[in-house]
């Protein structure tokens, strides 16, 4: 489940501003969503192939050039669809867990 | 403290990644390797303090085992390994015929998907023509050398005639012998090489699902 949700977490992190991979790794690492940093790259590659993100290389002031990932309109739609689905899913699971607790 | 082996460690990691990723489509494998390369560069530029071998190893550890990353890539990109091509009669015939009946051997070599282009070129060019060509080459050399051999017979006072012959100089003979031996062994070595490459290349290619 975590694996399926990860790609939407990545999309969510890019919602407001383009991010570069290391930046995403930092953010995901703090939440424990990403244990093997390298596995983020195939995910990003997949998102790009699916047209959910687009990329651009930018010079960095304090290191090598960075590839920035930015949501496309399609990526934004996918994120919004997931948010709706997730909210309903979470409510359903929460409901069942509460019931189980009471009985 | 310094990191005397940093470049070696990184090159080793990327090589293992390329190896593990052999089954990925080329474009995706290259992209993955480039991503990893720039990740490592970024991570190194962020390290505070002096870089050590240990800090480089930590960066690589956090990236993950190449096999794990490639497995993820395979899943995410929907790549399935296609059944490996099994070398059979065609390959055996190619290896056997290459030194003996070169043109047929070469045709079989290029028909077979079991070798990479590089190996096919090696098989074709080392030596071109196989043993038949060597035979004709040898014959041509023998004829040329034969012309250079001069013999003169001198009879003195009814003594038996003595011949003195002037062949090619000794170093030329030695060189010729070495070249001949190399040329004789070369087709066998090439055939052996192709047989070995056949065994190693069994994992086959992959295609996107």
Short mmCIF file of C-alpha atoms in Angstrom, two decimals:
data_model
loop_
_atom_site.label_atom_id
_atom_site.label_comp_id
_atom_site.label_asym_id
_atom_site.label_seq_id
_atom_site.Cartn_x
_atom_site.Cartn_y
_atom_site.Cartn_z
CA UNK A 1 0.00 0.00 0.00
CA UNK A 2 2.83 2.31 0.91
CA UNK A 3 4.39 1.69 -2.44
CA UNK A 4 1.20 2.62 -4.28
CA UNK A 5 0.74 5.74 -2.19
CA UNK A 6 4.36 6.80 -2.62
CA UNK A 7 3.93 8.06 -6.15
CA UNK A 8 1.08 10.32 -5.07
CA UNK A 9 3.12 11.58 -2.15
CA UNK A 10 5.80 12.49 -4.65
CA UNK A 11 3.25 14.27 -6.82
CA UNK A 12 1.88 16.05 -3.74
CA UNK A 13 5.33 17.30 -2.81
CA UNK A 14 5.60 18.96 -6.21
CA UNK A 15 2.20 20.57 -5.99
CA UNK A 16 3.33 24.09 -5.19
CA UNK A 17 6.81 24.23 -6.52
CA UNK A 18 9.16 22.20 -8.75
CA UNK A 19 11.41 19.93 -6.70
CA UNK A 20 14.63 18.15 -7.44
CA UNK A 21 15.16 14.53 -6.56
CA UNK A 22 17.36 15.10 -3.53
CA UNK A 23 14.85 17.54 -2.15
CA UNK A 24 12.11 14.92 -2.53
CA UNK A 25 14.31 12.30 -0.89
CA UNK A 26 14.86 14.60 2.09
CA UNK A 27 11.14 15.19 2.47
CA UNK A 28 10.16 11.55 2.05
CA UNK A 29 13.01 10.31 4.21
CA UNK A 30 11.72 12.26 7.19
CA UNK A 31 8.37 10.48 6.95
CA UNK A 32 9.84 7.01 6.57
CA UNK A 33 8.09 6.65 3.21
CA UNK A 34 11.34 5.99 1.40
CA UNK A 35 13.88 3.56 2.79
CA UNK A 36 16.02 2.97 -0.28
CA UNK A 37 16.79 6.32 -1.86
CA UNK A 38 17.71 4.89 -5.23
CA UNK A 39 14.23 3.48 -5.76
CA UNK A 40 12.86 7.00 -6.11
CA UNK A 41 14.50 7.36 -9.53
CA UNK A 42 12.59 4.59 -11.32
CA UNK A 43 9.43 6.08 -9.83
CA UNK A 44 10.26 9.56 -11.13
CA UNK A 45 11.15 8.10 -14.49
CA UNK A 46 7.79 6.35 -14.61
CA UNK A 47 5.91 9.55 -13.69
CA UNK A 48 7.71 11.36 -16.46
CA UNK A 49 6.95 8.64 -18.99
CA UNK A 50 3.30 8.80 -17.99
CA UNK A 51 3.30 12.55 -18.54
CA UNK A 52 2.44 13.33 -14.92
CA UNK A 53 5.60 15.36 -14.40
CA UNK A 54 7.98 17.20 -16.65
CA UNK A 55 11.62 17.84 -15.97
CA UNK A 56 14.13 20.58 -16.45
CA UNK A 57 17.80 20.85 -15.61
CA UNK A 58 18.79 23.91 -13.65
CA UNK A 59 22.13 25.17 -12.49
CA UNK A 60 22.63 25.08 -8.77
CA UNK A 61 24.60 27.63 -6.83
CA UNK A 62 26.11 25.13 -4.41
CA UNK A 63 26.60 21.96 -6.39
CA UNK A 64 26.15 20.18 -9.71
CA UNK A 65 23.15 20.93 -11.96
CA UNK A 66 19.86 19.54 -10.73
CA UNK A 67 16.98 18.02 -12.59
CA UNK A 68 13.78 19.63 -11.39
CA UNK A 69 10.46 17.83 -11.54
CA UNK A 70 7.27 19.76 -12.02
CA UNK A 71 3.63 18.65 -12.10
CA UNK A 72 1.90 18.71 -15.47
CA UNK A 73 -1.82 19.44 -15.79
CA UNK A 74 -2.34 15.71 -16.04
CA UNK A 75 -0.26 15.12 -12.93
CA UNK A 76 -2.37 17.63 -11.08
CA UNK A 77 -5.55 15.86 -12.15
CA UNK A 78 -4.14 12.51 -11.03
CA UNK A 79 -3.20 13.99 -7.67
CA UNK A 80 -6.65 15.47 -7.14
CA UNK A 81 -8.33 12.21 -8.11
CA UNK A 82 -6.13 10.35 -5.64
CA UNK A 83 -6.89 12.84 -2.89
CA UNK A 84 -10.62 12.28 -3.28
CA UNK A 85 -10.19 8.52 -3.39
CA UNK A 86 -7.82 8.52 -0.43
CA UNK A 87 -10.08 10.63 1.73
CA UNK A 88 -12.99 8.26 1.14
CA UNK A 89 -10.74 5.24 1.68
CA UNK A 90 -9.32 6.63 4.89
CA UNK A 91 -12.79 7.43 6.21
CA UNK A 92 -13.96 3.91 5.42
CA UNK A 93 -10.96 2.29 7.11
CA UNK A 94 -11.22 4.61 10.11
CA UNK A 95 -14.90 3.76 10.44
CA UNK A 96 -14.22 0.05 10.48
CA UNK A 97 -11.33 0.39 12.92
CA UNK A 98 -13.55 2.43 15.28
CA UNK A 99 -16.31 -0.19 15.08
CA UNK A 100 -13.83 -2.95 15.82
CA UNK A 101 -12.58 -1.05 18.84
CA UNK A 102 -16.08 -0.62 20.30
CA UNK A 103 -17.11 -4.25 19.99
CA UNK B 1 40.91 12.47 6.44
CA UNK B 2 40.38 11.91 2.81
CA UNK B 3 38.56 9.52 0.55
CA UNK B 4 41.32 7.87 -1.48
CA UNK B 5 38.97 5.34 -2.99
CA UNK B 6 35.93 7.52 -3.60
CA UNK B 7 36.11 7.39 -7.40
CA UNK B 8 36.74 3.64 -7.35
CA UNK B 9 33.83 3.00 -5.01
CA UNK B 10 31.48 5.08 -7.12
CA UNK B 11 32.65 3.57 -10.39
CA UNK B 12 32.23 0.12 -8.87
CA UNK B 13 28.71 0.91 -7.74
CA UNK B 14 27.72 2.29 -11.14
CA UNK B 15 29.27 -0.71 -12.86
CA UNK B 16 27.25 -3.07 -10.67
CA UNK B 17 24.18 -1.00 -11.45
CA UNK B 18 24.83 -1.22 -15.18
CA UNK B 19 25.35 -4.95 -14.79
CA UNK B 20 22.15 -5.48 -12.84
CA UNK B 21 20.31 -3.23 -15.28
CA UNK B 22 21.44 -5.16 -18.34
CA UNK B 23 17.91 -6.49 -18.68
CA UNK B 24 16.36 -3.02 -18.80
CA UNK B 25 15.83 -1.33 -22.14
CA UNK B 26 18.96 0.63 -22.96
CA UNK B 27 17.37 4.06 -22.75
CA UNK B 28 15.92 3.39 -19.31
CA UNK B 29 19.10 1.86 -18.04
CA UNK B 30 21.11 4.87 -19.20
CA UNK B 31 18.66 7.24 -17.59
CA UNK B 32 18.82 5.34 -14.31
CA UNK B 33 22.61 5.40 -14.31
CA UNK B 34 22.66 9.12 -15.10
CA UNK B 35 20.17 9.80 -12.31
CA UNK B 36 22.32 7.85 -9.87
CA UNK B 37 25.45 9.61 -11.03
CA UNK B 38 23.98 13.03 -10.43
CA UNK B 39 22.49 11.88 -7.14
CA UNK B 40 25.95 10.83 -5.95
CA UNK B 41 27.46 14.11 -7.14
CA UNK B 42 24.77 16.04 -5.29
CA UNK B 43 25.16 13.96 -2.15
CA UNK B 44 28.93 14.46 -2.18
CA UNK B 45 28.60 18.19 -2.59
CA UNK B 46 26.33 18.26 0.45
CA UNK B 47 28.60 16.38 2.79
CA UNK B 48 29.81 18.68 5.48
CA UNK B 49 33.41 18.31 6.49
CA UNK B 50 36.02 16.25 4.75
CA UNK B 51 34.89 13.48 2.54
CA UNK B 52 35.96 10.03 3.62
CA UNK B 53 35.64 6.62 2.04
CA UNK B 54 33.12 5.89 4.75
CA UNK B 55 30.97 8.88 3.84
CA UNK B 56 30.98 7.80 0.20
CA UNK B 57 30.03 4.28 1.22
CA UNK B 58 27.18 5.71 3.27
CA UNK B 59 25.88 7.62 0.27
CA UNK B 60 25.95 4.42 -1.79
CA UNK B 61 24.33 2.44 1.03
CA UNK B 62 21.46 4.89 1.24
CA UNK B 63 20.98 4.65 -2.51
CA UNK B 64 20.47 0.92 -2.11
CA UNK B 65 21.77 -2.25 -3.65
CA UNK B 66 21.84 -2.01 -7.45
CA UNK B 67 19.77 -5.17 -7.66
CA UNK B 68 17.04 -3.64 -5.50
CA UNK B 69 16.95 -0.43 -7.51
CA UNK B 70 16.83 -2.33 -10.79
CA UNK B 71 14.04 -4.57 -9.48
CA UNK B 72 12.10 -1.41 -8.64
CA UNK B 73 12.78 -0.05 -12.11
CA UNK B 74 11.56 -3.29 -13.63
CA UNK B 75 8.33 -3.08 -11.63
CA UNK B 76 7.72 0.60 -12.18
CA UNK B 77 8.50 0.52 -15.85
CA UNK B 78 6.73 -2.76 -16.46
CA UNK B 79 9.72 -4.50 -17.92
CA UNK B 80 9.61 -8.26 -18.07
CA UNK B 81 12.59 -10.39 -18.76
CA UNK B 82 11.89 -12.35 -21.92
CA UNK B 83 12.86 -16.00 -21.88
CA UNK B 84 16.56 -16.31 -22.51
CA UNK B 85 17.61 -17.35 -25.98
CA UNK B 86 19.03 -20.86 -25.81
CA UNK B 87 22.01 -21.43 -28.03
CA UNK B 88 21.64 -24.58 -30.10
CA UNK B 89 22.69 -26.25 -33.34
CA UNK B 90 22.99 -22.92 -35.14
CA UNK B 91 25.59 -21.61 -32.71
CA UNK B 92 27.54 -24.86 -32.61
CA UNK B 93 27.61 -24.95 -36.41
CA UNK B 94 28.74 -21.32 -36.53
CA UNK B 95 31.62 -21.90 -34.11
CA UNK B 96 32.75 -25.08 -35.86
CA UNK B 97 32.42 -23.79 -39.41
CA UNK B 98 33.97 -20.40 -38.78
CA UNK B 99 37.58 -21.63 -38.95
CA UNK B 100 36.86 -24.33 -41.53
CA UNK B 101 34.36 -22.96 -44.00
CA UNK B 102 34.55 -19.31 -43.18
CA UNK B 103 31.77 -17.84 -45.40
CA UNK B 104 29.14 -20.20 -44.05
CA UNK B 105 30.40 -19.78 -40.51
CA UNK B 106 30.15 -16.01 -40.82
CA UNK B 107 26.62 -16.16 -42.17
CA UNK B 108 25.52 -18.39 -39.30
CA UNK B 109 27.34 -16.14 -36.84
CA UNK B 110 25.41 -13.09 -38.00
CA UNK B 111 22.08 -14.93 -38.15
CA UNK B 112 22.33 -16.04 -34.53
CA UNK B 113 20.95 -13.66 -31.89
CA UNK B 114 23.18 -15.25 -29.28
CA UNK B 115 26.14 -12.93 -29.83
CA UNK B 116 26.51 -9.22 -29.53
CA UNK B 117 27.62 -7.22 -32.56
CA UNK B 118 31.07 -6.76 -31.10
CA UNK B 119 31.57 -10.51 -30.80
CA UNK B 120 30.26 -11.01 -34.30
CA UNK B 121 32.80 -8.55 -35.63
CA UNK B 122 35.58 -10.29 -33.74
CA UNK B 123 34.41 -13.63 -35.10
CA UNK B 124 34.31 -12.23 -38.62
CA UNK B 125 37.61 -10.41 -38.69
CA UNK B 126 39.92 -12.66 -36.66
CA UNK B 127 41.03 -13.91 -39.10
CA UNK B 128 38.98 -13.20 -42.20
CA UNK B 129 38.69 -16.32 -44.27
CA UNK B 130 39.51 -18.89 -41.60
CA UNK B 131 41.90 -21.72 -42.45
CA UNK B 132 41.25 -21.73 -46.21
CA UNK B 133 42.41 -18.13 -46.43
CA UNK B 134 45.43 -18.94 -44.27
CA UNK B 135 46.26 -21.83 -46.56
CA UNK B 136 46.27 -19.59 -49.61
CA UNK B 137 48.18 -16.93 -47.75
CA UNK B 138 50.76 -19.50 -46.68
CA UNK B 139 51.09 -20.77 -50.22
CA UNK B 140 51.57 -17.24 -51.53
CA UNK B 141 54.26 -16.51 -48.93
CA UNK B 142 56.04 -19.78 -49.73
CA UNK B 143 56.15 -18.95 -53.43
CA UNK B 144 57.47 -15.45 -52.77
CA UNK B 145 60.15 -16.72 -50.42
CA UNK B 146 61.07 -19.48 -52.82
CA UNK B 147 62.01 -16.90 -55.41
CA UNK B 148 64.39 -15.30 -53.00
CA UNK B 149 66.34 -18.51 -52.44
CA UNK B 150 69.40 -18.68 -54.58
CA UNK B 151 71.60 -21.73 -54.92
CA UNK B 152 74.88 -21.93 -56.67
CA UNK B 153 76.72 -25.09 -57.39
CA UNK B 154 80.47 -24.99 -57.85
CA UNK B 155 82.49 -27.90 -59.05
CA UNK B 156 86.20 -27.70 -58.36
CA UNK B 157 88.71 -30.00 -59.95
CA UNK B 158 86.37 -32.87 -60.40
CA UNK B 159 85.31 -32.77 -56.75
CA UNK B 160 81.67 -33.37 -56.11
CA UNK B 161 79.64 -30.33 -56.77
CA UNK B 162 78.89 -28.36 -53.61
CA UNK B 163 75.80 -26.36 -53.26
CA UNK B 164 75.45 -23.34 -51.11
CA UNK B 165 72.00 -21.94 -50.70
CA UNK B 166 71.01 -18.55 -49.42
CA UNK B 167 67.59 -18.66 -47.81
CA UNK B 168 65.98 -15.80 -45.95
CA UNK B 169 67.94 -14.65 -42.90
CA UNK B 170 67.35 -16.48 -39.65
CA UNK B 171 65.41 -13.69 -37.95
CA UNK B 172 63.01 -13.63 -40.86
CA UNK B 173 62.51 -17.35 -40.55
CA UNK B 174 61.87 -17.02 -36.81
CA UNK B 175 59.45 -14.17 -37.32
CA UNK B 176 57.72 -16.09 -40.06
CA UNK B 177 57.37 -19.11 -37.80
CA UNK B 178 55.88 -17.03 -34.98
CA UNK B 179 53.44 -15.34 -37.34
CA UNK B 180 52.49 -18.69 -38.83
CA UNK B 181 51.84 -20.18 -35.40
CA UNK B 182 49.76 -17.18 -34.34
CA UNK B 183 47.78 -17.34 -37.56
CA UNK B 184 47.21 -21.05 -37.11
CA UNK B 185 46.03 -20.67 -33.53
CA UNK B 186 43.99 -17.53 -34.06
CA UNK B 187 40.92 -19.14 -35.68
CA UNK B 188 40.78 -21.66 -32.85
CA UNK B 189 41.12 -18.94 -30.23
CA UNK B 190 38.38 -16.95 -31.92
CA UNK B 191 36.11 -19.98 -32.06
CA UNK B 192 36.84 -20.68 -28.40
CA UNK B 193 36.13 -17.07 -27.51
CA UNK B 194 32.78 -17.18 -29.29
CA UNK B 195 31.89 -20.41 -27.49
CA UNK B 196 32.64 -18.76 -24.15
CA UNK B 197 30.67 -15.61 -25.00
CA UNK B 198 27.79 -17.84 -25.89
CA UNK B 199 27.65 -19.22 -22.40
CA UNK B 200 27.88 -15.87 -20.70
CA UNK B 201 25.33 -14.13 -22.86
CA UNK B 202 22.48 -16.39 -21.86
CA UNK B 203 20.46 -14.01 -19.77
CA UNK B 204 18.98 -12.52 -22.92
CA UNK B 205 17.56 -9.08 -23.54
CA UNK B 206 14.40 -7.52 -22.21
CA UNK B 207 11.58 -5.56 -23.63
CA UNK B 208 8.97 -3.24 -22.17
CA UNK B 209 5.77 -5.11 -21.44
#
